[in-house]
Tab-separated table of C-alpha atoms in Angstrom:
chain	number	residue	atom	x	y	z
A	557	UNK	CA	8.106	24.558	57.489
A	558	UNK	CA	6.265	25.219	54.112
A	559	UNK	CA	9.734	25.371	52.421
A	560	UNK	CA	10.926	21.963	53.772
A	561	UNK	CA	6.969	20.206	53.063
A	562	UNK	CA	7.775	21.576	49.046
A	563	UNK	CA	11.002	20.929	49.253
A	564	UNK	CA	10.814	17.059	49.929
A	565	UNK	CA	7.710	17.078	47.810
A	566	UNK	CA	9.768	18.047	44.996
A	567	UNK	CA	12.636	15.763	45.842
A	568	UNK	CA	10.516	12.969	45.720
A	569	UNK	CA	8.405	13.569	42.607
A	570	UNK	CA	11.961	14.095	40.984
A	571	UNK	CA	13.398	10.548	42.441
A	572	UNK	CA	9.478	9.182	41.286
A	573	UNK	CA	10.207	10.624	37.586
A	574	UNK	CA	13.691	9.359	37.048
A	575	UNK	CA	13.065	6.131	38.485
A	576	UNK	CA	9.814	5.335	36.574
A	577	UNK	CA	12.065	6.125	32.890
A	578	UNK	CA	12.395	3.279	30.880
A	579	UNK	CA	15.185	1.859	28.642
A	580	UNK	CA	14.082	0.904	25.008
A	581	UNK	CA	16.559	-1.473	24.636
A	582	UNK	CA	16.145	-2.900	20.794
A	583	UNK	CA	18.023	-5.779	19.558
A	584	UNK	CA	20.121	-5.332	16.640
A	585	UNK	CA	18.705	-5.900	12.800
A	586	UNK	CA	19.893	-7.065	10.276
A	587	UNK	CA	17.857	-5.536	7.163
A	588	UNK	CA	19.782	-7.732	4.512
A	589	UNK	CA	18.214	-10.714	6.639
A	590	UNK	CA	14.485	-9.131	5.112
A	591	UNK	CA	12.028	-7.257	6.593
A	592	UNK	CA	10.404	-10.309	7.733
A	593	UNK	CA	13.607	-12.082	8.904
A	594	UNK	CA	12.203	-15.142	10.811
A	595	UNK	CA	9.188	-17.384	11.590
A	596	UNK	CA	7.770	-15.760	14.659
A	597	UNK	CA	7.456	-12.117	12.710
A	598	UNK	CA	6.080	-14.004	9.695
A	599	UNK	CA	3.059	-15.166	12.160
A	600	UNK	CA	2.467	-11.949	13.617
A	601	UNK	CA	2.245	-10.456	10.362
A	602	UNK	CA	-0.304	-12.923	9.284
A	603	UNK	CA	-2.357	-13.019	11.789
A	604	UNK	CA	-2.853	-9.295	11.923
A	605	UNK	CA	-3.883	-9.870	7.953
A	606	UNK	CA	-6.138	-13.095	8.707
A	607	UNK	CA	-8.128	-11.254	11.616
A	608	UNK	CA	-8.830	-8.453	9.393
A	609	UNK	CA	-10.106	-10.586	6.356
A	610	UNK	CA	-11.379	-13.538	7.845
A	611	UNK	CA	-12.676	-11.960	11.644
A	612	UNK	CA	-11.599	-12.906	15.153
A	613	UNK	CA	-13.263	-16.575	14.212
A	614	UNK	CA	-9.939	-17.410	12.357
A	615	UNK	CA	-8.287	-16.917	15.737
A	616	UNK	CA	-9.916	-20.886	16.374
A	617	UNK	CA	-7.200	-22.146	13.561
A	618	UNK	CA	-4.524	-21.263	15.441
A	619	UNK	CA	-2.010	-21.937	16.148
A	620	UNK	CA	-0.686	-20.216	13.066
A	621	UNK	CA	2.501	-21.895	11.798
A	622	UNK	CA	5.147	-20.481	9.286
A	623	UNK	CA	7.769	-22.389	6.993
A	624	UNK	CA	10.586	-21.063	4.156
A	625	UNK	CA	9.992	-21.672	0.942
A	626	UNK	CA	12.873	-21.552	-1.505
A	627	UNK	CA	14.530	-19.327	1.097
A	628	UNK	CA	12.265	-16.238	0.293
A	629	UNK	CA	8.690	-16.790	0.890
A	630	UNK	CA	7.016	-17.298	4.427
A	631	UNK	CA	3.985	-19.775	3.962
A	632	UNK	CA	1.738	-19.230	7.143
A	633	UNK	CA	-0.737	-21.324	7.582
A	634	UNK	CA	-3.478	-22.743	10.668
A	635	UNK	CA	-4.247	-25.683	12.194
A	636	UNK	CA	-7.662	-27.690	11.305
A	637	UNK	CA	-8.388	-29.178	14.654
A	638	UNK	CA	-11.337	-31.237	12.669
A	639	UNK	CA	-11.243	-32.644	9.403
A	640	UNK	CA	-14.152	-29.964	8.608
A	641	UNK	CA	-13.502	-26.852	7.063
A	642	UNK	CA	-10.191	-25.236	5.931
A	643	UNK	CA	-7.433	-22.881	7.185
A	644	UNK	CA	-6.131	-19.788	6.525
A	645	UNK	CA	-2.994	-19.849	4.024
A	646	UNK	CA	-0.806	-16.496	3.510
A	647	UNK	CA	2.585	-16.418	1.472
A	648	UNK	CA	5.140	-13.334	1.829
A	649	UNK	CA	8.061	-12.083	0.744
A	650	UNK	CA	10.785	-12.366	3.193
A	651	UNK	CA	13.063	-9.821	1.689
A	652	UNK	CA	9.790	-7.018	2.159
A	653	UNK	CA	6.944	-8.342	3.350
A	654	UNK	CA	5.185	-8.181	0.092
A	655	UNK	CA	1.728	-10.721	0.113
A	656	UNK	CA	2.142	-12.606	-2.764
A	657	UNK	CA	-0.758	-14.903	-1.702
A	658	UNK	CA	-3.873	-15.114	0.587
A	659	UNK	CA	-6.675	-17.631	0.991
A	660	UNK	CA	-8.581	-19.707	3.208
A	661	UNK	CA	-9.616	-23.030	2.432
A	662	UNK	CA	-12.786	-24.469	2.361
């Protein structure tokens, strides 16, 4: 009886195990498209670098939006929901992520 009990104790933390495994599926990149290869990386990447200069309160310009410039430079900037106050303003490389600028208005 004991032998049966650890036996299907053992079957089924097995069959728990392998089905709880997850596939990391990751898309393909493209590394001659830059490190920061489109818009919605660009954002991420600024707002990391706003929150930890400016504070969560930046968070209230959002929503953060990112244009090309010249092909090469992401320009991130926020939204002024009032005609107060300024917004944050960050310009990167797109080739490696290098900040070439960052500001926030006034």
């Amino acid at each position: 009886m004991k032998k049966t009990a650890l036996l299907s104790i053992m079957s089924i933390t097995m069959l728990l195990l392998t089905s709880c495994q997850h596939s990391t599926e990751q898309k393909e990149w493209d590394v001659s498209q830059g490190y920061v290869p489109d818009s919605t990386t660009a954002v991420q990447i600024a707002q990391i670098l706003f929150v930890r200069v400016y504070g969560e309160k930046v968070l209230e310009k959002k929503p953060f939006v990112a244009t090309l410039k010249n092909g090469n430079v992401w320009v991130v900037e926020g939204t002024l929901k009032e005609q107060k106050g300024g917004v944050p303003h960050l310009e990167m490389q797109k080739s490696d992520g290098k900040i070439i600028y960052l500001i926030h208005g006034k």
